Structures are given as structure tokens and as C-alpha cells.
GROMACS .gro file of C-alpha atoms in nm:
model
  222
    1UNK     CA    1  -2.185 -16.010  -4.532
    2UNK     CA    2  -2.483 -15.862  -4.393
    3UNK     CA    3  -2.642 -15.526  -4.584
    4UNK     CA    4  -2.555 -15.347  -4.236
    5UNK     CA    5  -2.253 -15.416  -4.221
    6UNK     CA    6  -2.199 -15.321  -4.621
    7UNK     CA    7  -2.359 -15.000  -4.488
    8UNK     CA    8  -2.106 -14.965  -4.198
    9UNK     CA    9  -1.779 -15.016  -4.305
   10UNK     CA   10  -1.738 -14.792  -4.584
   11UNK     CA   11  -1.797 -14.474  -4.304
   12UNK     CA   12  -1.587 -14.658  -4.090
   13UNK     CA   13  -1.282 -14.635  -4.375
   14UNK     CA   14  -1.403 -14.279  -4.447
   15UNK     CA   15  -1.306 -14.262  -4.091
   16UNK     CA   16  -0.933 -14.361  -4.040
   17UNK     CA   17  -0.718 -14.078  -4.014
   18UNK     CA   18  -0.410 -13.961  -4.179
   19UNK     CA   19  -0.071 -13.970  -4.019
   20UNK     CA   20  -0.016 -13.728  -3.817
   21UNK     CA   21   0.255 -13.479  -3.851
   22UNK     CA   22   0.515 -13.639  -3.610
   23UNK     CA   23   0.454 -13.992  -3.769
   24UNK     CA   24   0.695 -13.961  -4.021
   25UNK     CA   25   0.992 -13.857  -3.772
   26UNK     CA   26   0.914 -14.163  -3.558
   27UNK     CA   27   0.813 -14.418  -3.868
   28UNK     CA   28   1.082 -14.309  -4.143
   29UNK     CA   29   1.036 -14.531  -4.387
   30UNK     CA   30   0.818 -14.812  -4.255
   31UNK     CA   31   0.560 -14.513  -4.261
   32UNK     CA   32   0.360 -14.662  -4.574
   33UNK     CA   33   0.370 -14.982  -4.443
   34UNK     CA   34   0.202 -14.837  -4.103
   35UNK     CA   35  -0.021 -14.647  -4.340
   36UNK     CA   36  -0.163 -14.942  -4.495
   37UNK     CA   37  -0.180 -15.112  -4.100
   38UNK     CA   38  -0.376 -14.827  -3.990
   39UNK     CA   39  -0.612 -14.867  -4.304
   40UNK     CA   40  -0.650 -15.269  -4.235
   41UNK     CA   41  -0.685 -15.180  -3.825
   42UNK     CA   42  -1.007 -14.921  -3.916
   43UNK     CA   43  -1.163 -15.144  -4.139
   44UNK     CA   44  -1.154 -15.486  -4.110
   45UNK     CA   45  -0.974 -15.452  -3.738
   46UNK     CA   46  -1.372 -15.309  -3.627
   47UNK     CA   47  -1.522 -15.557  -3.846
   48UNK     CA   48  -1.346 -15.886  -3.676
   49UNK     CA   49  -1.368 -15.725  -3.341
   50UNK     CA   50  -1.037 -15.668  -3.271
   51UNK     CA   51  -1.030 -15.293  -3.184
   52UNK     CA   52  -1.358 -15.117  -3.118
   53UNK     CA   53  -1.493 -14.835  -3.361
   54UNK     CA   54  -1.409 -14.574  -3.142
   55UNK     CA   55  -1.062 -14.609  -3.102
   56UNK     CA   56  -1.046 -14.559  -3.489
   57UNK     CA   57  -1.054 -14.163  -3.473
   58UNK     CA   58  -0.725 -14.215  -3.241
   59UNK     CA   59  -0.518 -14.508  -3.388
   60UNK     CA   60  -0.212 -14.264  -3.435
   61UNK     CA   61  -0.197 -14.111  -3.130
   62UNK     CA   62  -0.315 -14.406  -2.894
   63UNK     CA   63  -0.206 -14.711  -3.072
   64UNK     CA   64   0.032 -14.686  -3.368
   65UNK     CA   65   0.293 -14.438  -3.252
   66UNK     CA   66   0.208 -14.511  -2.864
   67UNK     CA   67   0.375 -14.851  -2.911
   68UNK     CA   68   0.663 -14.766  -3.211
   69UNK     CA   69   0.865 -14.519  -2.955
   70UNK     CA   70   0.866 -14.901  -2.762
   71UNK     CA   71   1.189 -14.862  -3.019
   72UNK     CA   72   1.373 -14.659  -2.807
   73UNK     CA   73   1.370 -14.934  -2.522
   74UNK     CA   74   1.474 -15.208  -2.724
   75UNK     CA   75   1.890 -15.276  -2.801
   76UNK     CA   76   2.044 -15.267  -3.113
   77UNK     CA   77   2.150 -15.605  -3.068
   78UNK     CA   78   1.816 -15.754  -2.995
   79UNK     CA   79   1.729 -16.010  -3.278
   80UNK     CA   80   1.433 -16.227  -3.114
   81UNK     CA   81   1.139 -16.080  -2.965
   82UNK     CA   82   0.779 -16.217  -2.896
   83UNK     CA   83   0.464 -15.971  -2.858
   84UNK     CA   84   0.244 -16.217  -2.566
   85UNK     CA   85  -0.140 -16.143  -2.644
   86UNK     CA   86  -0.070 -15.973  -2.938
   87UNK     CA   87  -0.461 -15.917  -3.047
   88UNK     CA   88  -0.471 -15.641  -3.289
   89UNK     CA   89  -0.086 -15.675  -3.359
   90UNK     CA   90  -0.047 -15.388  -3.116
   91UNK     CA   91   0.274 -15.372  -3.064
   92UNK     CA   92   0.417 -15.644  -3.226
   93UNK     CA   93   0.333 -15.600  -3.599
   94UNK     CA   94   0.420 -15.213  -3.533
   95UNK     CA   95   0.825 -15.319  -3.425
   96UNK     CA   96   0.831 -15.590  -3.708
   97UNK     CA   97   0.810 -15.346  -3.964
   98UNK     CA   98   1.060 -15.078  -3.725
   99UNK     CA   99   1.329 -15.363  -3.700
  100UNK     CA  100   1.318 -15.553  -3.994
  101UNK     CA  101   1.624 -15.772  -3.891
  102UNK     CA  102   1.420 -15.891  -3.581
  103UNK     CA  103   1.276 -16.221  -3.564
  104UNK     CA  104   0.955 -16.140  -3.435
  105UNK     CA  105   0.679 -16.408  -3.280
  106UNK     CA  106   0.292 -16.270  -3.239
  107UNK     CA  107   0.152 -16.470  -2.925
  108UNK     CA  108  -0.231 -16.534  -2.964
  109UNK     CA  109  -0.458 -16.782  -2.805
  110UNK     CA  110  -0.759 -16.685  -2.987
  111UNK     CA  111  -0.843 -16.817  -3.367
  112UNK     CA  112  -1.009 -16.504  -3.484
  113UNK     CA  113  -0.753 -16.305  -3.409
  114UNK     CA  114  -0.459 -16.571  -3.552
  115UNK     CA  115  -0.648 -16.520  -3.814
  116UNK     CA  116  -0.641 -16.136  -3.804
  117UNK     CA  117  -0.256 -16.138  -3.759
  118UNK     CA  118  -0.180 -16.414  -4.036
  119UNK     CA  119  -0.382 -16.171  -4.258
  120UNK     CA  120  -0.182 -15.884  -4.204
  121UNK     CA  121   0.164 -16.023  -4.186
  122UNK     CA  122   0.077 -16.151  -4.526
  123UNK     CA  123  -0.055 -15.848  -4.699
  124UNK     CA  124   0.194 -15.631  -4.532
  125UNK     CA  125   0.467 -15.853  -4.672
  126UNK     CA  126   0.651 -15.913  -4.338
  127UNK     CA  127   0.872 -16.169  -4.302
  128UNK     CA  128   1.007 -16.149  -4.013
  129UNK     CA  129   0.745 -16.249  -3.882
  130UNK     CA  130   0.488 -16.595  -3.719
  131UNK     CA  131   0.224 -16.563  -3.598
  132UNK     CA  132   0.139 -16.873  -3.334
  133UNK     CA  133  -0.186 -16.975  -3.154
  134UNK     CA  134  -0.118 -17.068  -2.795
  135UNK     CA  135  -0.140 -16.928  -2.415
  136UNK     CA  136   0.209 -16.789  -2.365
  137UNK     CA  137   0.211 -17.001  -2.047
  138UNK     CA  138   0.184 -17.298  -2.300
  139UNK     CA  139   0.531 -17.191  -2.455
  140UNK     CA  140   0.738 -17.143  -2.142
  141UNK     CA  141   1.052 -17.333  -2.206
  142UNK     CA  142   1.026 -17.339  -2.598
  143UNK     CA  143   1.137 -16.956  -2.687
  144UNK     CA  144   1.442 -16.774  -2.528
  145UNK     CA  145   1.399 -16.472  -2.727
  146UNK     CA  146   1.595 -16.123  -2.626
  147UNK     CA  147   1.260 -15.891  -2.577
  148UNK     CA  148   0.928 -16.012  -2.460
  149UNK     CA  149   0.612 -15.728  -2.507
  150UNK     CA  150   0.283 -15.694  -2.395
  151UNK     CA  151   0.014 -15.470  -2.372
  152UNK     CA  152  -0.311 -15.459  -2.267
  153UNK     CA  153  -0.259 -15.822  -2.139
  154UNK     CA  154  -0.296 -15.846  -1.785
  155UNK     CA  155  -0.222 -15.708  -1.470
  156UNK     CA  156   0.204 -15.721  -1.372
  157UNK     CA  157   0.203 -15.970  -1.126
  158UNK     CA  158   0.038 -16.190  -1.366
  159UNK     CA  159   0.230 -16.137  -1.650
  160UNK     CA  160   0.563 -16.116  -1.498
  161UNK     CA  161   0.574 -16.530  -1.489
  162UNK     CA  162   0.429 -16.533  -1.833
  163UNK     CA  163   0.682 -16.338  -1.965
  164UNK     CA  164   0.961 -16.472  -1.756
  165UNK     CA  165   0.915 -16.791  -1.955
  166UNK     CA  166   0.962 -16.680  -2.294
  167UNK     CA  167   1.271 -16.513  -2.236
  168UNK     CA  168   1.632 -16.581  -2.266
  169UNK     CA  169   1.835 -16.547  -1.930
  170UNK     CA  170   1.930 -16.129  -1.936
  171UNK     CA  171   1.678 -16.051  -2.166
  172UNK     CA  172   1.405 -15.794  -2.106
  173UNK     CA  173   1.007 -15.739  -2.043
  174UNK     CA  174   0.863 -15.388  -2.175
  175UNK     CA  175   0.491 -15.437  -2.049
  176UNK     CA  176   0.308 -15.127  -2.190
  177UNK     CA  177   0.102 -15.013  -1.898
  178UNK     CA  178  -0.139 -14.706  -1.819
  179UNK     CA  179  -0.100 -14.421  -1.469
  180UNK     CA  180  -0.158 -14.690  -1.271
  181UNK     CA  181   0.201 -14.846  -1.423
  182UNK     CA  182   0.363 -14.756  -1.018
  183UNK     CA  183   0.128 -14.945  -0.814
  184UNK     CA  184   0.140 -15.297  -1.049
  185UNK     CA  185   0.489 -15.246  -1.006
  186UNK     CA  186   0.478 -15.237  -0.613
  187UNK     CA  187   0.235 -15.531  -0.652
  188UNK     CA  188   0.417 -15.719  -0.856
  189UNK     CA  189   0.736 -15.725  -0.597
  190UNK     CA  190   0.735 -16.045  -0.510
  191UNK     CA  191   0.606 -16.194  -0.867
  192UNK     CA  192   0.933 -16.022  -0.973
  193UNK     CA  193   1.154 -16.140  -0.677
  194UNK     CA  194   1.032 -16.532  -0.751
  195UNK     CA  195   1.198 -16.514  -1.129
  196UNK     CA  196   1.496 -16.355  -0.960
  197UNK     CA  197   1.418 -16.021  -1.217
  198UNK     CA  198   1.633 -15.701  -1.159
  199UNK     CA  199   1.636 -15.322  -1.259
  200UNK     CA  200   1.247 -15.330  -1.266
  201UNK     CA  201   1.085 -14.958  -1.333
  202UNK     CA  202   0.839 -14.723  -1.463
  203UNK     CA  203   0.940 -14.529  -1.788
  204UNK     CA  204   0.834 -14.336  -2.021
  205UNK     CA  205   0.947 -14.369  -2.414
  206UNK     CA  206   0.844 -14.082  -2.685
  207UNK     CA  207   0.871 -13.815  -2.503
  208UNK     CA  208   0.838 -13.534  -2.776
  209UNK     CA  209   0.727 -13.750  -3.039
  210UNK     CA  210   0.370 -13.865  -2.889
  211UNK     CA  211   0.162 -13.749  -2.631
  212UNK     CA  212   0.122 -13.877  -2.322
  213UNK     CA  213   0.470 -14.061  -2.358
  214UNK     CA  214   0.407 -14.426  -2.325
  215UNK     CA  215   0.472 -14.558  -1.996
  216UNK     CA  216   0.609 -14.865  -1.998
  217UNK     CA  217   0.748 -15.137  -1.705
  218UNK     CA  218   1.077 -15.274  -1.800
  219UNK     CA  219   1.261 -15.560  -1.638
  220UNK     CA  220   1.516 -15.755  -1.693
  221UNK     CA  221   1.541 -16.167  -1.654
  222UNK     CA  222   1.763 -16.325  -1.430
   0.00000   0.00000   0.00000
């Protein structure tokens, strides 16, 4: 390790903030468990590249609680779910530890960050979880699971085939999107009419507990 970056990462650590006061309504007890995620996310997370240093200040706010409240979207009953470009873990190692008795599958095409994810699904002792290196596209036809996520992926029309292969027949898409969530929907119309999708819309989960509320597309497969 290079003297820089000995010099870096303990202010980057000195950095990470504490939970905020709404974390513990939303966590419960998985809270320690995100505690430790947030610590691996603004250390080593900036160190492998996986999240840049400035989003370290807001990994509460903007990452951490922005995709738990994906929670409220997902039924009671759901017991298979795979996170497609999972990166940092973000959302998919965050709903692992929310719903322990989902089977959860992190999607990653990249070996760095397989190796990020394997990492921290190890030393945060979850196992319900795998962690598997491939383009989701690459999978189509070999999981059926009950939720598919995303975030940060790509745009809808793009991922709505992705996604439409993963997941079982009724089973639903939460793609994590930004303000611009309305007009990849009305793009992704005929994407979405091609897979024969239904009830696809805009919502927004967490109101009250983080702010903005995430806005999220959901849809459901044929």
C-alpha cells in the first residue's frame, strides 16, 4: 500500500458518519450490522473505488437508508430476490441484512467489485447471501426469483429486459431511479409492453423516515 494512501484512509474513516437519528426506526436491529457496512463502505469502499470519497459525508442519508425503505415495496412473502449491478452492495447487501429469510443474489460483472461484495458478505456474516460475477443478461433464464433491484444501473428501457429475465412470472422490478424517474418511464413504454409488464409507476418509499423519499419504478412481470 502506497504511503499516500496510508496517509488517506485513516481521515477518510475519521470521516464516516454516525447513524443518524431516524436510522434506528428504519434499521431496528440490523442497525449494527449497517453500522459496520457504513464503516467498510467509507473505508475500503473509497479505497477499491467503489463509491467516491465524497459521497462518504452522506452514506446515511443518500445510500444506506435511501435504499432500506426499498422494504416497504417488497411482500412479506417474497423469498428470492437478485440486486442486478449491485457495485457497492447498494441495495442489495442493505435488504439482506432487513430480510434475513430472503435468499438474496448480488449481480456483478466486474472482479473488483465481486471481490468487494464477497468481502463484505463474509465479514458481515450474511448468509443469505451469493454473490455472482456475470452480466445479468448472461443469467436470463437461470433465476426466477420474486424481486429483481437495481440502482444506478442503467437507463429503464434498458433495464426493463434485463430485469424481465431474472424474474419469476408475477414477480416485481423496483428500479431505484432519480426526478427524472417519469420520463424513463414514458420511454420505456414499449420496452415494458414487449415483456407484456403491467401496473408500471413512479413511487416514492420512506416518506418520513428519509429525505427526499426514494423514488422508485415498480413493475410487475407478466
Amino acid at each position: 500500500m502506497s504511503s499516500l494512501l496510508v496517509m488517506f484512509l485513516p481521515e477518510v474513516a475519521a470521516a464516516v458518519p454516525e447513524p443518524p437519528e431516524g436510522a434506528t426506526s428504519v434499521f431496528g436491529p440490523s442497525l449494527r450490522d449497517a453500522e459496520a457496512y457504513a464503516r467498510i463502505l467509507g473505508t475500503r469502499g473509497v479505497e477499491w473505488g467503489v463509491i467516491g470519497p465524497r459521497e462518504v459525508p452522506r452514506l446515511w442519508d443518500r445510500h444506506l437508508l435511501n435504499c432500506a425503505v426499498l422494504t416497504e415495496l417488497i411482500d412479506v412473502g417474497c423469498r428470492t430476490l437478485a440486486d442486478i449491478g449491485s457495485g457497492a452492495g447498494l441495495p442489495g447487501i442493505v435488504l439482506a441484512m432487513l430480510l434475513p429469510q430472503v435468499r438474496v443474489t448480488l449481480v456483478e460483472p466486474l472482479e473488483r467489485r465481486v471481490k468487494f461484495l464477497t468481502e463484505c458478505v463474509v465479514e458481515l456474516n450474511l448468509g443469505n447471501v451469493a454473490v455472482v460475477r456475470s452480466r445479468a443478461e448472461d443469467l436470463a433464464g437461470k433465476l426466477a426469483v420474486d424481486v429483481v433491484t437495481a440502482r444506478a444501473v442503467a437507463p429503464l428501457d434498458r433495464l426493463v429486459p434485463l430485469a424481465a429475465g431474472l424474474v419469476r412470472r408475477g414477480g416485481v422490478v423496483l428500479a431505484v431511479k432519480g426526478s427524472g424517474a417519469g420520463e424513463e418511464l414514458a420511454k420505456a413504454q414499449p420496452a415494458l409492453r414487449r415483456i407484456g409488464a403491467r401496473g408500471a409507476e413512479v413511487l416514492r418509499a420512506g416518506h418520513g423516515k428519509v429525505s427526499p423519499a426514494t423514488t422508485v419504478v415498480r413493475f410487475f412481470a407478466r
